[in-house]
PDB file of C-alpha atoms in Angstrom:
ATOM      1  CA  MET A   1     -22.351 -15.839 104.669  1.00 49.00           C
ATOM      2  CA  PRO A   2     -20.634 -19.178 105.382  1.00 52.00           C
ATOM      3  CA  ARG A   3     -23.568 -22.166 105.537  1.00 51.00           C
ATOM      4  CA  PRO A   4     -24.153 -23.693 108.776  1.00 46.00           C
ATOM      5  CA  ARG A   5     -22.670 -27.194 110.177  1.00 48.00           C
ATOM      6  CA  LEU A   6     -24.927 -29.337 109.403  1.00 42.00           C
ATOM      7  CA  SER A   7     -25.845 -32.447 112.081  1.00 41.00           C
ATOM      8  CA  LYS A   8     -25.116 -35.639 111.247  1.00 38.00           C
ATOM      9  CA  ALA A   9     -28.805 -36.781 111.628  1.00 37.00           C
ATOM     10  CA  SER A  10     -30.316 -34.255 109.109  1.00 45.00           C
ATOM     11  CA  ILE A  11     -31.616 -34.812 105.768  1.00 48.00           C
ATOM     12  CA  GLY A  12     -29.131 -32.489 104.805  1.00 48.00           C
ATOM     13  CA  TYR A  13     -25.981 -34.368 106.127  1.00 43.00           C
ATOM     14  CA  LEU A  14     -27.034 -37.462 104.522  1.00 47.00           C
ATOM     15  CA  LEU A  15     -27.589 -35.792 100.891  1.00 50.00           C
ATOM     16  CA  ASN A  16     -23.521 -34.237 101.027  1.00 46.00           C
ATOM     17  CA  ALA A  17     -22.124 -37.105 102.922  1.00 44.00           C
ATOM     18  CA  PRO A  18     -18.710 -38.295 101.224  1.00 39.00           C
ATOM     19  CA  PHE A  19     -19.192 -41.512  99.282  1.00 35.00           C
ATOM     20  CA  VAL A  20     -16.914 -43.723 101.695  1.00 32.00           C
ATOM     21  CA  ASP A  21     -19.296 -42.371 104.474  1.00 35.00           C
ATOM     22  CA  MET A  22     -22.665 -42.829 103.081  1.00 36.00           C
ATOM     23  CA  HIS A  23     -21.331 -46.386 101.523  1.00 38.00           C
ATOM     24  CA  ALA A  24     -20.762 -47.593 104.812  1.00 34.00           C
ATOM     25  CA  LYS A  25     -23.611 -46.659 106.270  1.00 40.00           C
ATOM     26  CA  CYS A  26     -25.513 -48.593 103.475  1.00 42.00           C
ATOM     27  CA  SER A  27     -23.353 -51.968 103.963  1.00 40.00           C
ATOM     28  CA  GLN A  28     -23.166 -52.391 107.874  1.00 44.00           C
ATOM     29  CA  GLY A  29     -23.953 -56.019 109.148  1.00 43.00           C
ATOM     30  CA  GLY A  30     -26.943 -57.103 111.344  1.00 45.00           C
ATOM     31  CA  GLY A  31     -29.328 -55.338 108.858  1.00 50.00           C
ATOM     32  CA  GLY A  32     -27.355 -52.432 107.956  1.00 51.00           C
ATOM     33  CA  TYR A  33     -28.140 -49.133 107.225  1.00 57.00           C
ATOM     34  CA  LYS A  34     -31.769 -48.488 105.633  1.00 71.00           C
ATOM     35  CA  MET A  35     -31.747 -45.059 103.875  1.00 83.00           C
ATOM     36  CA  ALA A  36     -34.786 -42.966 105.601  1.00 89.00           C
ATOM     37  CA  LEU A  37     -38.136 -42.893 103.510  1.00 91.00           C
ATOM     38  CA  ASP A  38     -37.939 -39.333 103.606  1.00 90.00           C
ATOM     39  CA  THR A  39     -34.470 -39.048 102.471  1.00 91.00           C
ATOM     40  CA  GLN A  40     -35.591 -41.736 100.030  1.00 93.00           C
ATOM     41  CA  HIS A  41     -38.045 -39.499  98.498  1.00 93.00           C
ATOM     42  CA  VAL A  42     -35.490 -36.805  98.164  1.00 93.00           C
ATOM     43  CA  PHE A  43     -33.684 -38.516  95.673  1.00 94.00           C
ATOM     44  CA  CYS A  44     -36.529 -39.458  93.741  1.00 94.00           C
ATOM     45  CA  ARG A  45     -38.058 -36.531  93.377  1.00 93.00           C
ATOM     46  CA  VAL A  46     -34.500 -34.611  91.962  1.00 93.00           C
ATOM     47  CA  ALA A  47     -34.087 -37.840  89.926  1.00 93.00           C
ATOM     48  CA  HIS A  48     -37.708 -37.175  88.069  1.00 93.00           C
ATOM     49  CA  VAL A  49     -36.355 -33.460  87.810  1.00 92.00           C
ATOM     50  CA  ILE A  50     -32.991 -34.185  85.973  1.00 91.00           C
ATOM     51  CA  HIS A  51     -35.023 -36.795  83.780  1.00 88.00           C
ATOM     52  CA  THR A  52     -36.724 -33.214  82.506  1.00 87.00           C
ATOM     53  CA  ASP A  53     -33.384 -31.802  82.489  1.00 84.00           C
ATOM     54  CA  LYS A  54     -31.360 -33.036  79.770  1.00 73.00           C
ATOM     55  CA  LEU A  55     -28.020 -31.106  80.556  1.00 75.00           C
ATOM     56  CA  ALA A  56     -28.229 -32.422  83.450  1.00 76.00           C
ATOM     57  CA  LEU A  57     -27.659 -36.390  82.727  1.00 75.00           C
ATOM     58  CA  SER A  58     -24.592 -37.513  81.155  1.00 74.00           C
ATOM     59  CA  ARG A  59     -24.215 -38.729  77.624  1.00 73.00           C
ATOM     60  CA  TYR A  60     -25.627 -41.459  78.208  1.00 77.00           C
ATOM     61  CA  ASN A  61     -28.682 -40.798  80.189  1.00 81.00           C
ATOM     62  CA  ILE A  62     -27.292 -41.376  83.756  1.00 88.00           C
ATOM     63  CA  VAL A  63     -27.798 -39.543  86.880  1.00 89.00           C
ATOM     64  CA  PRO A  64     -24.005 -38.561  87.664  1.00 88.00           C
ATOM     65  CA  CYS A  65     -22.639 -40.423  91.484  1.00 90.00           C
ATOM     66  CA  LYS A  66     -22.276 -37.262  92.354  1.00 91.00           C
ATOM     67  CA  PHE A  67     -24.749 -34.526  91.300  1.00 91.00           C
ATOM     68  CA  LYS A  68     -24.774 -30.804  92.758  1.00 92.00           C
ATOM     69  CA  VAL A  69     -28.100 -29.518  92.662  1.00 92.00           C
ATOM     70  CA  PRO A  70     -28.445 -26.583  90.062  1.00 91.00           C
ATOM     71  CA  HIS A  71     -29.886 -23.279  91.227  1.00 92.00           C
ATOM     72  CA  SER A  72     -32.240 -23.749  88.826  1.00 90.00           C
ATOM     73  CA  GLU A  73     -36.113 -22.950  88.855  1.00 91.00           C
ATOM     74  CA  LEU A  74     -36.778 -26.402  87.616  1.00 90.00           C
ATOM     75  CA  TYR A  75     -35.455 -27.657  91.151  1.00 91.00           C
ATOM     76  CA  PRO A  76     -36.779 -27.491  94.825  1.00 89.00           C
ATOM     77  CA  PRO A  77     -35.323 -24.169  96.519  1.00 91.00           C
ATOM     78  CA  HIS A  78     -34.220 -25.584  99.438  1.00 90.00           C
ATOM     79  CA  LEU A  79     -31.820 -28.454  97.863  1.00 90.00           C
ATOM     80  CA  ARG A  80     -30.216 -25.632  95.360  1.00 90.00           C
ATOM     81  CA  GLY A  81     -26.411 -25.753  95.912  1.00 91.00           C
ATOM     82  CA  PHE A  82     -26.518 -29.349  97.583  1.00 90.00           C
ATOM     83  CA  THR A  83     -24.540 -32.542  96.305  1.00 92.00           C
ATOM     84  CA  LEU A  84     -26.701 -35.751  96.079  1.00 93.00           C
ATOM     85  CA  ASN A  85     -24.627 -39.237  96.797  1.00 93.00           C
ATOM     86  CA  PHE A  86     -26.623 -41.038  94.230  1.00 93.00           C
ATOM     87  CA  GLY A  87     -23.985 -43.549  93.986  1.00 91.00           C
ATOM     88  CA  ALA A  88     -24.779 -44.211  97.742  1.00 91.00           C
ATOM     89  CA  PHE A  89     -28.290 -44.330  96.486  1.00 93.00           C
ATOM     90  CA  ARG A  90     -27.832 -46.830  94.040  1.00 94.00           C
ATOM     91  CA  HIS A  91     -25.597 -48.842  96.631  1.00 92.00           C
ATOM     92  CA  ALA A  92     -28.658 -49.282  98.519  1.00 92.00           C
ATOM     93  CA  HIS A  93     -30.827 -50.159  96.364  1.00 94.00           C
ATOM     94  CA  LYS A  94     -28.237 -52.924  95.280  1.00 92.00           C
ATOM     95  CA  ARG A  95     -28.484 -53.787  98.859  1.00 92.00           C
ATOM     96  CA  HIS A  96     -32.586 -53.999  98.825  1.00 92.00           C
ATOM     97  CA  ARG A  97     -32.623 -50.766 101.133  1.00 91.00           C
ATOM     98  CA  LEU A  98     -35.104 -48.657  99.225  1.00 94.00           C
ATOM     99  CA  ASP A  99     -38.723 -48.573  99.384  1.00 94.00           C
ATOM    100  CA  PRO A 100     -40.529 -50.573  96.402  1.00 95.00           C
ATOM    101  CA  ALA A 101     -42.591 -47.810  95.840  1.00 96.00           C
ATOM    102  CA  VAL A 102     -39.453 -45.279  95.547  1.00 95.00           C
ATOM    103  CA  VAL A 103     -38.064 -48.142  93.091  1.00 96.00           C
ATOM    104  CA  ALA A 104     -41.038 -48.554  91.102  1.00 96.00           C
ATOM    105  CA  SER A 105     -41.291 -44.523  90.454  1.00 95.00           C
ATOM    106  CA  LEU A 106     -38.014 -44.515  89.205  1.00 95.00           C
ATOM    107  CA  ASP A 107     -37.850 -47.461  86.833  1.00 95.00           C
ATOM    108  CA  ALA A 108     -40.891 -45.652  85.187  1.00 95.00           C
ATOM    109  CA  ILE A 109     -38.515 -42.971  84.280  1.00 92.00           C
ATOM    110  CA  GLY A 110     -35.937 -45.277  83.183  1.00 91.00           C
ATOM    111  CA  PHE A 111     -33.378 -44.411  86.500  1.00 94.00           C
ATOM    112  CA  VAL A 112     -30.151 -46.298  85.550  1.00 94.00           C
ATOM    113  CA  TRP A 113     -29.219 -48.359  88.599  1.00 95.00           C
ATOM    114  CA  ASP A 114     -26.254 -50.083  86.798  1.00 94.00           C
ATOM    115  CA  ALA A 115     -24.464 -47.527  85.128  1.00 90.00           C
ATOM    116  CA  ALA A 116     -21.504 -49.686  83.829  1.00 90.00           C
ATOM    117  CA  GLN A 117     -24.112 -52.421  82.576  1.00 92.00           C
ATOM    118  CA  HIS A 118     -26.188 -49.535  81.142  1.00 92.00           C
ATOM    119  CA  LYS A 119     -23.375 -47.987  79.093  1.00 92.00           C
ATOM    120  CA  TRP A 120     -22.457 -51.554  78.396  1.00 93.00           C
ATOM    121  CA  GLU A 121     -25.555 -51.781  76.680  1.00 93.00           C
ATOM    122  CA  LEU A 122     -25.509 -49.030  74.956  1.00 93.00           C
ATOM    123  CA  GLN A 123     -22.261 -49.539  73.158  1.00 93.00           C
ATOM    124  CA  LEU A 124     -23.710 -53.372  71.908  1.00 95.00           C
ATOM    125  CA  LEU A 125     -27.045 -51.600  70.426  1.00 95.00           C
ATOM    126  CA  CYS A 126     -25.066 -49.034  68.523  1.00 95.00           C
ATOM    127  CA  LEU A 127     -22.617 -51.480  67.293  1.00 95.00           C
ATOM    128  CA  GLN A 128     -25.022 -54.037  66.248  1.00 95.00           C
ATOM    129  CA  LEU A 129     -26.899 -50.924  64.460  1.00 95.00           C
ATOM    130  CA  TYR A 130     -23.931 -49.214  62.799  1.00 93.00           C
ATOM    131  CA  LYS A 131     -23.165 -53.353  61.398  1.00 91.00           C
ATOM    132  CA  LEU A 132     -26.749 -53.116  60.264  1.00 92.00           C
ATOM    133  CA  GLN A 133     -25.951 -50.219  58.372  1.00 90.00           C
ATOM    134  CA  HIS A 134     -22.254 -50.440  57.215  1.00 85.00           C
ATOM    135  CA  GLY A 135     -21.529 -53.759  57.100  1.00 82.00           C
ATOM    136  CA  HIS A 136     -18.863 -53.590  59.785  1.00 83.00           C
ATOM    137  CA  THR A 137     -17.975 -52.438  62.977  1.00 87.00           C
ATOM    138  CA  ASN A 138     -14.895 -50.477  62.275  1.00 82.00           C
ATOM    139  CA  VAL A 139     -16.309 -47.281  63.373  1.00 85.00           C
ATOM    140  CA  PRO A 140     -14.209 -44.463  62.184  1.00 82.00           C
ATOM    141  CA  ARG A 141     -12.728 -42.185  66.050  1.00 81.00           C
ATOM    142  CA  ALA A 142     -14.372 -39.395  65.205  1.00 85.00           C
ATOM    143  CA  PHE A 143     -17.946 -41.003  64.458  1.00 89.00           C
ATOM    144  CA  ASP A 144     -20.554 -39.804  66.707  1.00 91.00           C
ATOM    145  CA  ILE A 145     -24.415 -40.981  66.379  1.00 92.00           C
ATOM    146  CA  PRO A 146     -26.074 -38.470  63.982  1.00 92.00           C
ATOM    147  CA  SER A 147     -29.510 -37.171  64.636  1.00 91.00           C
ATOM    148  CA  THR A 148     -31.363 -39.172  62.123  1.00 91.00           C
ATOM    149  CA  ASP A 149     -34.272 -41.421  61.602  1.00 91.00           C
ATOM    150  CA  ALA A 150     -31.854 -44.725  61.241  1.00 90.00           C
ATOM    151  CA  TRP A 151     -30.688 -44.291  64.760  1.00 93.00           C
ATOM    152  CA  PRO A 152     -33.088 -44.040  67.933  1.00 90.00           C
ATOM    153  CA  THR A 153     -33.587 -40.911  69.847  1.00 86.00           C
ATOM    154  CA  HIS A 154     -31.839 -41.947  72.762  1.00 85.00           C
ATOM    155  CA  LEU A 155     -28.451 -42.678  71.237  1.00 90.00           C
ATOM    156  CA  TRP A 156     -28.227 -39.496  69.339  1.00 88.00           C
ATOM    157  CA  GLY A 157     -25.109 -37.531  69.751  1.00 88.00           C
ATOM    158  CA  LEU A 158     -23.312 -40.893  71.763  1.00 90.00           C
ATOM    159  CA  PRO A 159     -19.826 -41.001  70.313  1.00 91.00           C
ATOM    160  CA  LEU A 160     -19.634 -44.455  69.264  1.00 93.00           C
ATOM    161  CA  GLY A 161     -15.798 -43.852  67.531  1.00 90.00           C
ATOM    162  CA  VAL A 162     -14.547 -43.159  70.941  1.00 90.00           C
ATOM    163  CA  MET A 163     -16.694 -46.237  72.177  1.00 91.00           C
ATOM    164  CA  VAL A 164     -15.189 -48.671  69.937  1.00 91.00           C
ATOM    165  CA  ASN A 165     -11.679 -47.227  70.918  1.00 88.00           C
ATOM    166  CA  ASP A 166     -12.127 -47.410  74.601  1.00 90.00           C
ATOM    167  CA  LEU A 167     -13.403 -51.306  74.227  1.00 92.00           C
ATOM    168  CA  ARG A 168     -10.213 -52.158  71.898  1.00 90.00           C
ATOM    169  CA  LYS A 169      -8.069 -51.105  75.066  1.00 87.00           C
ATOM    170  CA  ALA A 170     -10.453 -52.794  77.450  1.00 89.00           C
ATOM    171  CA  MET A 171      -9.600 -56.034  75.525  1.00 87.00           C
ATOM    172  CA  ASN A 172      -7.556 -57.800  77.565  1.00 87.00           C
ATOM    173  CA  THR A 173     -10.034 -56.818  80.586  1.00 91.00           C
ATOM    174  CA  LEU A 174     -13.754 -57.621  79.767  1.00 90.00           C
ATOM    175  CA  ALA A 175     -15.588 -60.590  80.698  1.00 92.00           C
ATOM    176  CA  PRO A 176     -15.358 -63.591  78.351  1.00 93.00           C
ATOM    177  CA  PRO A 177     -19.368 -62.906  78.181  1.00 93.00           C
ATOM    178  CA  LYS A 178     -18.527 -59.615  76.726  1.00 94.00           C
ATOM    179  CA  LEU A 179     -16.153 -60.513  74.758  1.00 93.00           C
ATOM    180  CA  ALA A 180     -18.199 -63.455  73.005  1.00 94.00           C
ATOM    181  CA  LEU A 181     -20.719 -60.983  72.282  1.00 94.00           C
ATOM    182  CA  LEU A 182     -18.324 -58.498  70.432  1.00 93.00           C
ATOM    183  CA  ASP A 183     -16.750 -61.580  68.794  1.00 91.00           C
ATOM    184  CA  ALA A 184     -19.697 -62.635  66.886  1.00 92.00           C
ATOM    185  CA  LEU A 185     -20.939 -59.639  65.978  1.00 91.00           C
ATOM    186  CA  GLY A 186     -17.448 -59.409  64.078  1.00 88.00           C
ATOM    187  CA  PHE A 187     -16.349 -56.901  66.100  1.00 89.00           C
ATOM    188  CA  ALA A 188     -12.945 -55.200  64.500  1.00 83.00           C
ATOM    189  CA  TRP A 189     -10.605 -55.333  67.416  1.00 86.00           C
ATOM    190  CA  ASN A 190      -7.376 -54.100  65.562  1.00 80.00           C
ATOM    191  CA  ALA A 191      -8.482 -51.352  62.991  1.00 76.00           C
ATOM    192  CA  HIS A 192      -5.352 -51.353  61.240  1.00 80.00           C
ATOM    193  CA  ASP A 193      -5.816 -54.884  60.088  1.00 80.00           C
ATOM    194  CA  VAL A 194      -9.835 -54.095  59.132  1.00 78.00           C
ATOM    195  CA  ILE A 195      -8.285 -51.240  56.646  1.00 83.00           C
ATOM    196  CA  TRP A 196      -5.758 -53.674  55.018  1.00 86.00           C
ATOM    197  CA  THR A 197      -8.408 -56.209  54.283  1.00 84.00           C
ATOM    198  CA  ARG A 198     -10.186 -53.992  52.748  1.00 84.00           C
ATOM    199  CA  GLN A 199      -7.527 -52.146  50.831  1.00 90.00           C
ATOM    200  CA  LEU A 200      -6.450 -55.692  49.757  1.00 90.00           C
ATOM    201  CA  ALA A 201     -10.114 -56.277  48.252  1.00 90.00           C
ATOM    202  CA  ALA A 202     -10.229 -53.071  46.377  1.00 92.00           C
ATOM    203  CA  VAL A 203      -6.869 -54.095  45.042  1.00 93.00           C
ATOM    204  CA  THR A 204      -8.423 -57.354  44.117  1.00 92.00           C
ATOM    205  CA  THR A 205     -11.241 -56.398  42.349  1.00 93.00           C
ATOM    206  CA  TYR A 206      -9.489 -54.019  40.309  1.00 93.00           C
ATOM    207  CA  ALA A 207      -6.917 -56.254  38.866  1.00 91.00           C
ATOM    208  CA  ALA A 208      -9.590 -58.993  38.116  1.00 92.00           C
ATOM    209  CA  LEU A 209     -11.723 -56.132  36.350  1.00 93.00           C
ATOM    210  CA  TYR A 210      -8.446 -54.273  34.362  1.00 92.00           C
ATOM    211  CA  GLY A 211      -6.050 -57.337  34.088  1.00 90.00           C
ATOM    212  CA  HIS A 212      -3.130 -55.078  36.210  1.00 90.00           C
ATOM    213  CA  THR A 213      -2.675 -52.816  38.966  1.00 89.00           C
ATOM    214  CA  ASN A 214      -1.538 -49.794  38.216  1.00 89.00           C
ATOM    215  CA  VAL A 215      -4.140 -47.613  39.605  1.00 91.00           C
ATOM    216  CA  PRO A 216      -4.590 -44.100  38.075  1.00 91.00           C
ATOM    217  CA  ARG A 217      -3.828 -42.271  40.854  1.00 90.00           C
ATOM    218  CA  MET A 218      -7.189 -40.020  40.614  1.00 93.00           C
ATOM    219  CA  PHE A 219      -9.163 -43.311  40.823  1.00 94.00           C
ATOM    220  CA  VAL A 220     -12.330 -43.865  42.796  1.00 94.00           C
ATOM    221  CA  VAL A 221     -13.907 -47.032  43.644  1.00 94.00           C
ATOM    222  CA  PRO A 222     -17.213 -46.860  41.746  1.00 93.00           C
ATOM    223  CA  THR A 223     -20.544 -47.287  44.329  1.00 90.00           C
ATOM    224  CA  SER A 224     -21.674 -50.872  42.620  1.00 88.00           C
ATOM    225  CA  ASP A 225     -21.187 -54.039  42.341  1.00 88.00           C
ATOM    226  CA  PRO A 226     -18.685 -55.970  41.405  1.00 92.00           C
ATOM    227  CA  TRP A 227     -16.727 -53.959  44.130  1.00 90.00           C
ATOM    228  CA  PRO A 228     -17.143 -55.207  47.322  1.00 85.00           C
ATOM    229  CA  GLN A 229     -19.719 -53.002  49.503  1.00 79.00           C
ATOM    230  CA  ASP A 230     -16.972 -52.311  51.957  1.00 77.00           C
ATOM    231  CA  THR A 231     -14.929 -50.391  49.570  1.00 86.00           C
ATOM    232  CA  TRP A 232     -17.501 -47.929  47.648  1.00 88.00           C
ATOM    233  CA  ALA A 233     -15.897 -44.400  47.167  1.00 90.00           C
ATOM    234  CA  MET A 234     -12.676 -45.491  48.219  1.00 91.00           C
ATOM    235  CA  LYS A 235      -9.582 -43.388  46.602  1.00 93.00           C
ATOM    236  CA  LEU A 236      -8.159 -46.265  45.710  1.00 94.00           C
ATOM    237  CA  GLY A 237      -5.714 -44.314  43.527  1.00 92.00           C
ATOM    238  CA  PHE A 238      -3.988 -43.179  46.714  1.00 92.00           C
ATOM    239  CA  VAL A 239      -3.968 -46.218  48.341  1.00 93.00           C
ATOM    240  CA  VAL A 240      -1.939 -47.586  45.778  1.00 92.00           C
ATOM    241  CA  HIS A 241       0.210 -44.602  46.008  1.00 91.00           C
ATOM    242  CA  ASN A 242       0.460 -45.200  49.801  1.00 90.00           C
ATOM    243  CA  LEU A 243       1.657 -48.902  48.985  1.00 90.00           C
ATOM    244  CA  ARG A 244       4.311 -48.262  46.902  1.00 90.00           C
ATOM    245  CA  THR A 245       5.889 -45.077  49.222  1.00 88.00           C
ATOM    246  CA  LYS A 246       5.693 -47.077  52.501  1.00 86.00           C
ATOM    247  CA  ALA A 247       6.776 -50.623  50.195  1.00 85.00           C
ATOM    248  CA  SER A 248       9.842 -50.657  52.754  1.00 84.00           C
ATOM    249  CA  GLY A 249       7.592 -50.738  56.200  1.00 84.00           C
ATOM    250  CA  LEU A 250       5.091 -53.165  54.984  1.00 84.00           C
ATOM    251  CA  ALA A 251       4.788 -56.640  56.283  1.00 85.00           C
ATOM    252  CA  ARG A 252       6.276 -59.622  54.784  1.00 88.00           C
ATOM    253  CA  GLU A 253       3.039 -61.707  54.309  1.00 87.00           C
ATOM    254  CA  ARG A 254       1.075 -58.315  52.711  1.00 86.00           C
ATOM    255  CA  LYS A 255       3.766 -57.244  50.677  1.00 89.00           C
ATOM    256  CA  ALA A 256       3.777 -61.020  49.672  1.00 89.00           C
ATOM    257  CA  HIS A 257      -0.597 -60.820  48.846  1.00 87.00           C
ATOM    258  CA  LEU A 258       0.245 -57.869  46.279  1.00 90.00           C
ATOM    259  CA  ASP A 259       3.021 -59.815  44.799  1.00 89.00           C
ATOM    260  CA  ARG A 260       0.661 -62.810  43.672  1.00 91.00           C
ATOM    261  CA  LEU A 261      -1.848 -60.054  42.879  1.00 88.00           C
ATOM    262  CA  GLY A 262       1.080 -58.862  40.102  1.00 88.00           C
ATOM    263  CA  PHE A 263       1.271 -55.812  41.964  1.00 89.00           C
ATOM    264  CA  HIS A 264       3.489 -52.972  40.268  1.00 82.00           C
ATOM    265  CA  TRP A 265       5.981 -51.583  42.845  1.00 86.00           C
ATOM    266  CA  ASP A 266       7.322 -48.965  40.126  1.00 79.00           C
ATOM    267  CA  ALA A 267       3.974 -46.580  39.408  1.00 65.00           C
ATOM    268  CA  ARG A 268       6.212 -45.794  36.146  1.00 62.00           C
ATOM    269  CA  TRP A 269       5.150 -49.374  34.818  1.00 51.00           C
ATOM    270  CA  SER A 270       3.242 -49.261  31.389  1.00 46.00           C
ATOM    271  CA  ARG A 271      -0.105 -50.960  31.653  1.00 51.00           C
ATOM    272  CA  PRO A 272      -1.572 -52.735  28.549  1.00 49.00           C
ATOM    273  CA  ARG A 273      -3.946 -50.952  26.355  1.00 46.00           C
ATOM    274  CA  THR A 274      -7.297 -52.022  27.612  1.00 45.00           C
ATOM    275  CA  ASP A 275     -11.005 -50.361  27.383  1.00 45.00           C
ATOM    276  CA  GLU A 276     -11.472 -50.592  31.161  1.00 48.00           C
ATOM    277  CA  THR A 277     -15.182 -49.331  30.758  1.00 41.00           C
ATOM    278  CA  ALA A 278     -15.694 -52.580  28.406  1.00 39.00           C
ATOM    279  CA  LEU A 279     -15.280 -55.189  31.126  1.00 43.00           C
ATOM    280  CA  THR A 280     -18.144 -55.923  32.808  1.00 39.00           C
ATOM    281  CA  SER A 281     -17.887 -60.067  33.859  1.00 39.00           C
ATOM    282  CA  ILE A 282     -15.292 -60.979  35.738  1.00 39.00           C
ATOM    283  CA  GLU A 283     -14.153 -63.547  38.172  1.00 43.00           C
ATOM    284  CA  ILE A 284     -12.801 -62.411  41.880  1.00 42.00           C
ATOM    285  CA  VAL A 285      -9.922 -64.313  42.782  1.00 41.00           C
ATOM    286  CA  GLU A 286      -9.312 -64.719  46.574  1.00 44.00           C
ATOM    287  CA  VAL A 287      -5.826 -64.387  47.327  1.00 39.00           C
TER     288      VAL A 287
END
């Protein structure tokens, strides 16, 4: 049976009004549109339910801009199936059109008023914690925040690798204060440069330890000093093999770095006979 046509004066219409129409009502001059208190209470009540229904929240714990009330026992029966325009509700808050008691009630459950700012703050927090744990900000693309004690529970499952990739793409449009915060954190704007820096550090350390760069194919960097921590467990033998096979495509500056290390581009070179396990005291020379 088709749903009856709603009067523009009804709560049902206000809940389902298109974003543009609702936006206009909330921003008219001469005092502007003030959302009726009973309508505010409807939004408030549903927001409280949403915060107990984690499946309804976005991955950033944000109530969606347009929220269709599920046919679930958690929600008031008379609202099920309606689409609530939380975008308009947030706009009313931005223009100070909401009742202070409603705002206080939603603040108490952590309701997100500014979705963009909230997402940015989560991204920054995730990056800070990642760097604290890993020593760098070059987050792998597939990295999601694990559900472990090392991370706050409200961050679990966030796709940090995807977020970092999005930040790199947005570099030219980010506000200067955000750019400054990321730069201060040592944000890796170019993942390829970070990978190269780690590889060069590993080859440099190997050369200082063993007197040559003819790394065995199966050599893996030990997880101990004097190896730089961000090179630990690197499959250096495969890295060196790839550098050789892609020599023609290497940037001139990178090739020069390796040449200064005495890098052997021909794997058939016979390295000097040395006791590689006996070397304990070395000096790492920067290139």
